[in-house]
Every structure is written in C-alpha cells, then in structure tokens.
Coordinates of C-alpha atoms in Angstrom, one line a residue:
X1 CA 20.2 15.3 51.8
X2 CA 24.0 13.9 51.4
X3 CA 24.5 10.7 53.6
X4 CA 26.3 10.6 56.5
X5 CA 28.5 7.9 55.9
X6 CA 29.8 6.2 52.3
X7 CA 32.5 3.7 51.1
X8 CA 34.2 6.1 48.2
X9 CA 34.1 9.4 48.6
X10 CA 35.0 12.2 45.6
X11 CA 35.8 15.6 46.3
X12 CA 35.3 17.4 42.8
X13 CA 33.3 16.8 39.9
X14 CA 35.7 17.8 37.3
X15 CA 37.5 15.1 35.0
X16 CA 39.2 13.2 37.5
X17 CA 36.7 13.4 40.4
X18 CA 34.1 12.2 37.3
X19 CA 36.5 10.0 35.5
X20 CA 37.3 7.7 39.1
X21 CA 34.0 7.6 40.3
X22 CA 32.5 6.0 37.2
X23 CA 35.8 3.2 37.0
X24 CA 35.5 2.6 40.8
X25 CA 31.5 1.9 40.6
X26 CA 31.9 0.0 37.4
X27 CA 35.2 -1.9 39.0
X28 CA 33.4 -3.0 42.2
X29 CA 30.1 -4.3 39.9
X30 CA 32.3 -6.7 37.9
X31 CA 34.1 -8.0 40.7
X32 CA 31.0 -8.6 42.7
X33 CA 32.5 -6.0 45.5
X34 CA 29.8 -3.3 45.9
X35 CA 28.2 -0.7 43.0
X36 CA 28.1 2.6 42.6
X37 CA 25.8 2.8 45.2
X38 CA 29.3 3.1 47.2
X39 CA 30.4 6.2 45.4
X40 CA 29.2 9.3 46.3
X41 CA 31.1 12.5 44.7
X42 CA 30.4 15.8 46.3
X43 CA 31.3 19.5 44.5
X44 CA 31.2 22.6 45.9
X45 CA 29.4 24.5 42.8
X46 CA 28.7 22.0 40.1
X47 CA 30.0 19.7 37.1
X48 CA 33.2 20.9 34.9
X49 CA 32.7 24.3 37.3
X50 CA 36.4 24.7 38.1
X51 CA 39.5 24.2 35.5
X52 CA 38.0 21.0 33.6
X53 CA 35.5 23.1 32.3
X54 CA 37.0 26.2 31.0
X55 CA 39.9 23.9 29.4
X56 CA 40.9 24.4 25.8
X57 CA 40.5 20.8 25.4
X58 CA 43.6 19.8 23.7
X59 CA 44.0 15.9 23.4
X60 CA 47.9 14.9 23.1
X61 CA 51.0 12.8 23.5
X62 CA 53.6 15.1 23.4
X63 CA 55.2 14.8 26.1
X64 CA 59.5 15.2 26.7
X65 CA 59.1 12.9 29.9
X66 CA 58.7 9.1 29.0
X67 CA 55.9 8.5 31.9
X68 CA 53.8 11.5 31.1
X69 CA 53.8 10.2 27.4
X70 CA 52.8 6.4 28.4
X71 CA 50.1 7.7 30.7
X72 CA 48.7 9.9 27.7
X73 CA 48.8 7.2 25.2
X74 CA 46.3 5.1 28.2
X75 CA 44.1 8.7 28.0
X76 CA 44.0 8.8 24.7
X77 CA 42.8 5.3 24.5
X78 CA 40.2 6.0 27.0
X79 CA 39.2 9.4 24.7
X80 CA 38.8 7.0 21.5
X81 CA 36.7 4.4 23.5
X82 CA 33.6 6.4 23.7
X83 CA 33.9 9.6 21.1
X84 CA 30.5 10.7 21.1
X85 CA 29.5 10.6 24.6
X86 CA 33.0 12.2 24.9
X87 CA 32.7 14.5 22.2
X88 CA 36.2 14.1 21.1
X89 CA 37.5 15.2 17.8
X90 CA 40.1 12.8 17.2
X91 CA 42.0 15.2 14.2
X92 CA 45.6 14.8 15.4
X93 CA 48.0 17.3 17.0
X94 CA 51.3 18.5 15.2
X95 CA 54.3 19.9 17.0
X96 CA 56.6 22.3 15.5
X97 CA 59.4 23.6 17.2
X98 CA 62.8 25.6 16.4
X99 CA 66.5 23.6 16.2
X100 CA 66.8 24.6 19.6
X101 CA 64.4 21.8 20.6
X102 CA 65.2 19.5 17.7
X103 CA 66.5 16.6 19.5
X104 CA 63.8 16.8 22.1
X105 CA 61.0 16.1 19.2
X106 CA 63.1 13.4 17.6
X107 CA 63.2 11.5 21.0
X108 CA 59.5 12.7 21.5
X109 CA 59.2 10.4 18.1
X110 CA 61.2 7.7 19.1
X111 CA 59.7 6.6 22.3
X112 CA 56.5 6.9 20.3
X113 CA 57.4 4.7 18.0
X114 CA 59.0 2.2 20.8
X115 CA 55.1 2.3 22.9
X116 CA 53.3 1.8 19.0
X117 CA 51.9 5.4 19.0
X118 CA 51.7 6.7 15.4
X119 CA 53.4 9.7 14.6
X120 CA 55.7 11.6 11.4
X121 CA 58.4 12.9 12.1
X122 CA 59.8 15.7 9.8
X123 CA 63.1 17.1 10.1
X124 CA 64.8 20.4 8.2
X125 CA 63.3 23.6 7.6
X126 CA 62.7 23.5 4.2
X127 CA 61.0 20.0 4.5
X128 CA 59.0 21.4 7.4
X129 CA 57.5 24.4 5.2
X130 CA 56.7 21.5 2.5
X131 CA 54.8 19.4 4.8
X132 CA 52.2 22.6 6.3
X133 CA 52.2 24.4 2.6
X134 CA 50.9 21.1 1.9
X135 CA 48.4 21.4 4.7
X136 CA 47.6 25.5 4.7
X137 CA 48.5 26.5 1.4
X138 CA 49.1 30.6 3.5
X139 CA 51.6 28.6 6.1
X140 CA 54.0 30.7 6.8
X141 CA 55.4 30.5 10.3
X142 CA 59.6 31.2 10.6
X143 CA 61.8 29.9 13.1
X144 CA 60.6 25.9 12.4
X145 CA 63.0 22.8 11.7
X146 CA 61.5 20.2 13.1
X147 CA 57.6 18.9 13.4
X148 CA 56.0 16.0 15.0
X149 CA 52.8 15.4 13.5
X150 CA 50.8 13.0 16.0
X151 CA 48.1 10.9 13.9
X152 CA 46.0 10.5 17.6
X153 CA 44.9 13.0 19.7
X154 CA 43.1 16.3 19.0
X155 CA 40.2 17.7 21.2
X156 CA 37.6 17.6 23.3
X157 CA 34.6 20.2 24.0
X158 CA 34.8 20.6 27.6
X159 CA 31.4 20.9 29.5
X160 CA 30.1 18.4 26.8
X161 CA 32.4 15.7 27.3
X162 CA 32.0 15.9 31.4
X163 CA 28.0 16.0 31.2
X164 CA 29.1 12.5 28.9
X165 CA 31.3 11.3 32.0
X166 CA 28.6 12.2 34.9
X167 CA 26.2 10.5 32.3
X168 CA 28.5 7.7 32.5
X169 CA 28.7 8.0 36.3
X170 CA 25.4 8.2 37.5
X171 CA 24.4 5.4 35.2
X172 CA 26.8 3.0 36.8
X173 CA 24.8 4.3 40.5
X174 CA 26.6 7.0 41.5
X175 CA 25.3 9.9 43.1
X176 CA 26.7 13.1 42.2
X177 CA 25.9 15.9 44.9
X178 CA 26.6 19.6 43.8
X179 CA 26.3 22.7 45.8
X180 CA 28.5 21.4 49.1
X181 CA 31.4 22.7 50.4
X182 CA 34.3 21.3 52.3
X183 CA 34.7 23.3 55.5
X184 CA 37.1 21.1 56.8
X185 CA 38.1 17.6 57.6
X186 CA 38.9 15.4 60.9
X187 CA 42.2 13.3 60.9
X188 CA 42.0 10.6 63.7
X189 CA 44.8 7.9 64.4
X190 CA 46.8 8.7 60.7
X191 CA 43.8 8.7 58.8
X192 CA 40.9 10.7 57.7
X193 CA 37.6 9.8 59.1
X194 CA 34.9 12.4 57.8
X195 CA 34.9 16.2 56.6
X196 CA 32.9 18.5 57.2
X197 CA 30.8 20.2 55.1
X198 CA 28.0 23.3 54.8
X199 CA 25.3 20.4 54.8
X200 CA 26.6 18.0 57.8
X201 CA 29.4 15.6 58.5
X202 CA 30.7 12.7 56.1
X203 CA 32.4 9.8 57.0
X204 CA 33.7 7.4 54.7
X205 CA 36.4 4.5 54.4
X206 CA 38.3 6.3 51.6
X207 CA 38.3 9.7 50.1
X208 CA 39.3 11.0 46.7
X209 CA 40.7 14.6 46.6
X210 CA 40.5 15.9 43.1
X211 CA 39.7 19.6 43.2
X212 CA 42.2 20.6 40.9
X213 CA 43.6 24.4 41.9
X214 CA 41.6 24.1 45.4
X215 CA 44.2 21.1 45.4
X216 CA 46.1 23.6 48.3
X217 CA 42.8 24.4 50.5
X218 CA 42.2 20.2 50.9
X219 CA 45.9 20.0 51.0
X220 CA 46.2 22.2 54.1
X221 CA 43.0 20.4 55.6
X222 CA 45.0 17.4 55.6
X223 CA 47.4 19.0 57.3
X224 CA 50.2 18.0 55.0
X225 CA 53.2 20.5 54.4
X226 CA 53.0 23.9 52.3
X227 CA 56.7 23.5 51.8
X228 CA 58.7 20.4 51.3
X229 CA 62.4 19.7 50.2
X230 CA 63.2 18.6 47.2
X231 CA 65.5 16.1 45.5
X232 CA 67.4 17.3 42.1
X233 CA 68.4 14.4 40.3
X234 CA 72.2 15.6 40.8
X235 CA 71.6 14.9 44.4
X236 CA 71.6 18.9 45.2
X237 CA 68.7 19.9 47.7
X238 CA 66.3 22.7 47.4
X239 CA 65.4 23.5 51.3
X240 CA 61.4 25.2 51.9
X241 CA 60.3 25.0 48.1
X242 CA 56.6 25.8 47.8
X243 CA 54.3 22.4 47.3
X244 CA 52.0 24.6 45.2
X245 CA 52.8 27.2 42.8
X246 CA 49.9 29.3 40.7
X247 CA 49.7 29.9 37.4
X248 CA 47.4 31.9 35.3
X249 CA 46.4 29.9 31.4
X250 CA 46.4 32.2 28.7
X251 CA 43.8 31.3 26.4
X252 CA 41.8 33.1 23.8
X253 CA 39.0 32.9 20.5
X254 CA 39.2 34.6 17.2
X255 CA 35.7 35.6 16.4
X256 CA 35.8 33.9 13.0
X257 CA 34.2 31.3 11.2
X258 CA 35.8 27.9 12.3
X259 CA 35.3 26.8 8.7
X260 CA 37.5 29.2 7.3
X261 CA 40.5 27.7 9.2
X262 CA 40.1 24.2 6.9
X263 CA 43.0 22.5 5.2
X264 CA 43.7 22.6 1.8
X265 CA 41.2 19.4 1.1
X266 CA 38.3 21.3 3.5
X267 CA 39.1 19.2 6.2
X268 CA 39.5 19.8 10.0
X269 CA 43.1 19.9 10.5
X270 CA 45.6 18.7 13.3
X271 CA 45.5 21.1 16.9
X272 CA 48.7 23.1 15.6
X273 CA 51.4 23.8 18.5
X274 CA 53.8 26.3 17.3
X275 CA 57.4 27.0 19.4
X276 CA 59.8 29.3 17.5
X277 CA 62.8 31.7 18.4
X278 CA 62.1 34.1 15.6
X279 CA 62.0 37.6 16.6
X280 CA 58.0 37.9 16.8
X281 CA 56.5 41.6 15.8
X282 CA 53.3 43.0 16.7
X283 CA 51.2 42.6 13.4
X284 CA 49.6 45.6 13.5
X285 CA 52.3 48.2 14.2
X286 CA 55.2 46.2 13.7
X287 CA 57.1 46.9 17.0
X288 CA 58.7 44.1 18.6
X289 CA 57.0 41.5 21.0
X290 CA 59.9 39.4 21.8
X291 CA 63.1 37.9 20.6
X292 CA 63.1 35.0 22.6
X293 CA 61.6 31.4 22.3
X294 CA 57.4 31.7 22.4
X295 CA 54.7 29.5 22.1
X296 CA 51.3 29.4 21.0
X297 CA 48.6 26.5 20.2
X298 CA 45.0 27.1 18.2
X299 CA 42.3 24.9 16.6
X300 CA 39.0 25.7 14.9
X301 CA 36.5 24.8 17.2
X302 CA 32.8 24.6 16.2
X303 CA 32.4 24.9 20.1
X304 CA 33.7 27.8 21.2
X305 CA 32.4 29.1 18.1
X306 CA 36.1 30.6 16.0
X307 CA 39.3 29.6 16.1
X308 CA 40.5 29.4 19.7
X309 CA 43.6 28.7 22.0
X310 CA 46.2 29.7 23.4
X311 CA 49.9 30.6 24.8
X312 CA 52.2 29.6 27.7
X313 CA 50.7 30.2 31.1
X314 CA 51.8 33.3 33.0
X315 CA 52.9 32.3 36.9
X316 CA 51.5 34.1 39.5
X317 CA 53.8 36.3 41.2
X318 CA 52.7 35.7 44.8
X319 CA 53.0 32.9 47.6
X320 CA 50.4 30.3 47.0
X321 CA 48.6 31.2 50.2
X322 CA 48.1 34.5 49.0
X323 CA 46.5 33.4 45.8
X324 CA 42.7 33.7 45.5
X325 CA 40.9 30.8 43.7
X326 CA 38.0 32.3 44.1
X327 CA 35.8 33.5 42.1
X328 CA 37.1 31.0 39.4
X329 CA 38.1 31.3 35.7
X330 CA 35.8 33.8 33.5
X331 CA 34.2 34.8 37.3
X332 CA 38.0 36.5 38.2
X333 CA 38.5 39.6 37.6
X334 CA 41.7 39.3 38.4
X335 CA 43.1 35.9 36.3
X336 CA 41.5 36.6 32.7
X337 CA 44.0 37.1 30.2
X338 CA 44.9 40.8 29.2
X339 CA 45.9 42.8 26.5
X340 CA 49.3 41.6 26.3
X341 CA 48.1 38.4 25.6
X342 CA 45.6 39.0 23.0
X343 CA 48.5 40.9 21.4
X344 CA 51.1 38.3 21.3
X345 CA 48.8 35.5 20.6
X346 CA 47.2 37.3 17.5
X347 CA 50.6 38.0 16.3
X348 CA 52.0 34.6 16.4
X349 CA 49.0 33.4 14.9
X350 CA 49.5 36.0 11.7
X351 CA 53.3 34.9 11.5
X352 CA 51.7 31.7 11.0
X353 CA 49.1 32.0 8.8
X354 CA 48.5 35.0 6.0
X355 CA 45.1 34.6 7.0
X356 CA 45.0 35.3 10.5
X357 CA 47.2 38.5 9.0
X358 CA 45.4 42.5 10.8
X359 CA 42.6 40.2 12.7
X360 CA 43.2 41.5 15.7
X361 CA 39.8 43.1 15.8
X362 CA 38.0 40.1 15.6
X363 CA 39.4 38.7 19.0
X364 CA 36.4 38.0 21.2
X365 CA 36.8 40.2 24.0
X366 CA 34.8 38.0 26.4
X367 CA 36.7 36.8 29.9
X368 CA 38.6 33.8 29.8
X369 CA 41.5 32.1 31.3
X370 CA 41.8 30.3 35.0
X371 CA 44.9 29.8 37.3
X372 CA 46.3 26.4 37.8
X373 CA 48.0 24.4 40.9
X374 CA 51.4 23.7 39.9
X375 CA 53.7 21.0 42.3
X376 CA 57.1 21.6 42.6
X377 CA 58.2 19.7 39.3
X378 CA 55.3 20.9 37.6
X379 CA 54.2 17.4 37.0
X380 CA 51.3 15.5 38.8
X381 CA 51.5 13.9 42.1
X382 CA 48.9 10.7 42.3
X383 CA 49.4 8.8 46.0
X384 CA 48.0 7.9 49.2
X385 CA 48.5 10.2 52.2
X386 CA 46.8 9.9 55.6
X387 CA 46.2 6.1 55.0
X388 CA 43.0 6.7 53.3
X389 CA 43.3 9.6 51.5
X390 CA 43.9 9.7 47.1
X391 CA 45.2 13.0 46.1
X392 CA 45.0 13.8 42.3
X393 CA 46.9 16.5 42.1
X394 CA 47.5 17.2 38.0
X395 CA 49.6 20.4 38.1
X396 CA 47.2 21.1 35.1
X397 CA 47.6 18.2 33.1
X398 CA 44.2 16.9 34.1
X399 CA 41.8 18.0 31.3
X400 CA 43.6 15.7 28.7
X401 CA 44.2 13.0 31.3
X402 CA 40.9 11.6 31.8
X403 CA 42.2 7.9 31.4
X404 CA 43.6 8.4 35.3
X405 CA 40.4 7.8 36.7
X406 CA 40.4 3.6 35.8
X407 CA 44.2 3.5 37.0
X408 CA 43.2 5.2 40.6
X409 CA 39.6 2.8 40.9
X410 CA 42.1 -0.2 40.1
X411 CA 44.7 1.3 42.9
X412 CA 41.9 1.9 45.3
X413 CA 41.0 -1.6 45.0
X414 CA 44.2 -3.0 46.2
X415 CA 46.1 -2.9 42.4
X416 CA 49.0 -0.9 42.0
X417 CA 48.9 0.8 38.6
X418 CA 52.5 1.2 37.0
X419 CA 52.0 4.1 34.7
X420 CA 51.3 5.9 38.3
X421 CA 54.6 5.0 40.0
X422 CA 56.9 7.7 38.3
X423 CA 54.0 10.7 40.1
X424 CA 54.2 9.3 43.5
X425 CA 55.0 11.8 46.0
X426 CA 58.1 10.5 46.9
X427 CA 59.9 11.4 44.1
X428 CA 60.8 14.8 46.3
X429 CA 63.2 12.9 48.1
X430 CA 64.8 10.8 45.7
X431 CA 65.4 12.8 42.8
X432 CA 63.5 11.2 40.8
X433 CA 62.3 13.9 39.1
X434 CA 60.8 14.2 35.9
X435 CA 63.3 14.9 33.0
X436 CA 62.7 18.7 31.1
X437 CA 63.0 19.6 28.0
X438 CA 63.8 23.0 26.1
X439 CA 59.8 23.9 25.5
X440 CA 58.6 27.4 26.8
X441 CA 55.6 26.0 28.3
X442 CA 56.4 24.7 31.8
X443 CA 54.8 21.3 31.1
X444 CA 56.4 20.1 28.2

C-alpha cells in the first residue's frame, strides 16, 4: 500500500526523479531535518522504464550555451564520484565539426578552459586527420576542420547505472513505489494538495514532477498553459508557441564485436560526435543521402553488445496533444527508427571509418528509439509552479544530467542553486533565451 500522505513526493523514477530523491533524503539526514523516510517516489511502470532507460548514455560537456556547459561540468562531477555503482565509462568525448561551426567549438574550448574543464582543441583539416589517424589508423571522415577532444566525459549503461541510483535511494530510506499511475491531481488555494492515483489519493507538502516526455500529461494536470509567448532576445514576440514539442531519437547498434572498434593502442576510445557538410552517399549503392550539414555519434559499447548510437532526432510532425507517448520507446510501433535512418547512419559511419565500410547488414534490426518533450527553446525548464510544485522538465538533456538531482534537494530546502537560474521558466518573457549555435542537432 502507498501512504496517504508524505513530505517529498517524486513523480518518475527515471534519472531525475531517482537522482532528487536520494540528495533530498541524504540532505535532510545531515541537517537533522527528516530522512528518507520523507521521500516517497512513485512510477507508473517501473525504474529507467521511460527515456532514461533506453538512452544511449552519452556523458558530455559540449555544450554552445555557457549554462548548459557549467551544469554538465557539476553532472560530470557527480558521474565520476561513484563510477561503479554508476557504471560510467569515463573514456572522453571528441567533437568534430565542419568550418561552418569552427568558431562555435573554439568558444566551446574557451569557456572550458575558463570553468577548468580539460579539453584539446585542434584546428585545420589537415591537423584534424593527424590527430584521429593517430587514433583510428582507417579515419577517414571528410568535411572536418575543427575537433574538441573532451578528456571527461564518455558513457553510461543505462538500466545499470539507475538500478545503482535507486540502490542509492532506497538505502538512504526511500521508498520507491512502481506500478501507480497519476490519474490526476487537486490544486487548492494556488497550490497542489494531493493527486490522484489508480491505488488512492496522495497528499504531500511538495511534489517533484520528473516524468520526462509525460512532462505534458502532469503539465496539463497542473493546469498550466499548452501555449505560452515567447521572448526572442531581440525583443520580437512569438504569440501561441507550443510549450511542448515531440521529437522522435534516432538511435541504432552495429551487430559487431565492440572490440573491434579499439584504437590504435587497443584501447576504448573517446564517444566520437561527427558534424560535416560533405555530400554524404549511400555506401552501398552510392546514390546521394544529403548535401547538407548531418550528424551522427557512436561508441563501442560492451552493453548494448556492438558499436551503437546515433543521429539527430527527427521532430514529430503533429501538435503535442496529438502525440502518443504511449506505449513507450522499443514498445512503439510507431517512434522506432526506420529505414532511412539505418541508411544514413551506417553511411556516415563508413565515411568515417574504412571499417564500418558495406556493414550495413550487420545493423541489428531490433526496435529502438523513443520520442522526447522538447520546451520552446529546446533547453530545460527547472522551477517552482503552483507554490509547491518542481517541474524537471529536460527537453531531453536529462540522461547525461544526473547531477540535477542534489541542486533541486538543495532548492527544495530553501537554497537557491545558481547553475539553475539561466532554466527558470521565466526566461519566456524576458528573452533570456539560450544562445544557438550552427550544430544540426537541436540541442547543441
């Protein structure tokens, strides 16, 4: 039986949900304020069941906007603080990009540099093909002047590293309580007193809303706004723009051995992120895919069992109302990535790599993929609405993000973190928007 009434309530056992629960309990032992017998968090099917748990589980710092790269650096911290239970892989990322977005990765650098975040910086093409023949002696990716390679970062395996957080959790007293739904949710006064649920009412002094794309169901039940105006930073104002916006990840496995995608010294290398604006062909029949900027990202992961990853996300041509979350990732038959992907992604990863060269037939054709909640800015939005209400709404940042949990327990606390200021939903109306760079993935 779930109680009737608790201190903290979670909505979502995903990263965040997970992640805030275990900092809040933790945070109210050491100041003498409660335990974790105050937390309770509650999910509708179970742990890492929603977009935490089909997430590539990239690890990074590369970010254009300044905020998004300080509040990564904090994750990454978090990420290195408990490797195992995390089961992090802490190989580094490299970015390479075309001249096109050269000066973005040189001030990528720079403000790395300025917050004491180790990273190389390679500039030219011809020193750019030095530096990865030195790493993959069959590198052989066009279009490239510029590369970031990040000495932090790398990746995470997903469902392991969030059965390592609810460890975490429910060893610091919280109770984690799968299988209930949100049916709804009573607003009294400006605030939220209980929801409802398929196994009885909670109350509670404070809930946590981190659901990640069910973001716009718990949204609505808050009866906040499914359109809002927004703010560009030249003062100009965007009347009715969707608060939500879907978007469908395109992500994918090469059925190979992970240990044949080594470095030249049999090492594990960096998670390689690939942008270029040469023409990319299909490598099996040589017609063209695209002349304009693409994207793709890949690892070998012992995990997933090959070399996995995966391209910019696709956005969902419909109003967000009219989007179906559910079923969820693999369970859709509707959001999996389709042929078009598996074609462009193999591709770009033989334009890469000689060795990836007419492997199309060892793509695992197996569902994957999942849609994402998007906010108007395609950044996250972290704030207070209805007095008593947290929304962590990641616009699907989260996975990487799993050092947001501690800032929101300090927040709910009474503490107002700084590296959350720049996501505050306010930003709307003053323009304060997040600045964008010239990446093909919306949130670079």
């Amino acid at each position: 039986m779930i109680p009737q009434h608790v201190r903290y309530l979670v909505i979502g056992a995903g990263i965040h949900g997970l992640s805030t629960a275990w900092n809040l309990a933790t945070e109210l032992q050491a100041r003498g304020e409660g335990s974790g017998d105050d937390v309770l968090v509650i999910d509708k099917s179970d742990i890492g069941a929603g977009a935490s748990g089909v997430a590539c589980g990239v690890i990074r710092n590369n970010y254009f906007q300044p905020a998004m790269r300080e509040l990564m650096a904090h994750s990454v911290r978090v990420w290195e603080s408990d490797p195992e239970a995390f089961s992090y892989h802490d190989v580094g990322y490299i970015q390479l990009a075309p001249e096109a977005m050269h000066a973005d990765v040189v001030q990528i650098h720079a403000e790395q540099r300025a917050i004491g975040y180790e990273s190389v910086l390679v500039e030219g093409e011809h020193a750019c093909r030095d530096y990865m023949l030195d790493l993959f002696s069959d590198w052989q990716a066009p279009g490239i002047s510029v590369l970031l390679h990040e000495k932090r970062g790398g990746y995470a395996n997903n469902q392991a590293s969030l059965r390592g957080l609810a460890g975490k959790a429910r060893a610091a007293g919280v109770r984690i309580a799968t299988g209930v739904t949100v049916t709804g949710a009573r607003i009294s006064g400006g605030a939220v007193t209980a929801v409802e649920t398929d196994q009885g009412t909670i109350t509670f002094d404070t809930v946590v809303i981190a659901v990640g794309p069910w973001v716009r169901d718990l949204w609505a039940m808050l009866d906040l706004p499914s359109t809002i105006t927004v703010t560009m930073p030249d003062g100009a104002k965007i009347h009715d723009h969707p608060m939500w916006t879907y978007w469908a990840l395109q992500e994918g496995t090469l059925n190979m051995d992970p240990s044949e995608f080594m470095d030249n010294r049999g090492n594990l290398p960096p998670v390689i992120h690939v942008d270029s604006d040469a023409r990319l062909l299909d490598d099996i029949d040589g017609s063209q895919i695209t002349d304009r900027i693409w994207g793709i990202y890949y690892k070998p992961d012992f995990h997933f069992g090959g070399v996995q990853g995966g391209a910019s996300p696709q956005r969902v041509p419909r109003p967000a109302d009219q989007v179906a979350v559910d079923p969820y990732g693999t369970d859709s038959p509707e959001f999996v990535v389709g042929k078009d992907f598996v074609r462009m992604w193999t591709s770009a990863l033989a334009a890469c790599h000689k060795r990836f060269e007419q492997k199309r037939s060892l793509y695992r054709d197996e569902p994957s993929g999942g849609i994402g909640a998007f906010t108007p800015d395609s950044f996250p939005v972290f704030d207070i609405f209805r007095t008593n209400a947290y929304v962590i709404a990641d616009a699907n940042h989260g996975y990487k993000m799993i050092g947001v949990g501690a800032l929101v327990a300090r927040e709910l606390l009474g503490e107002p973190q700084e590296l959350l200021e720049p996501f505050r939903f306010t930003r709307y109306e003053t323009g304060e928007l997040h600045p964008v760079s010239n990446s093909p993935f919306p949130w670079s």
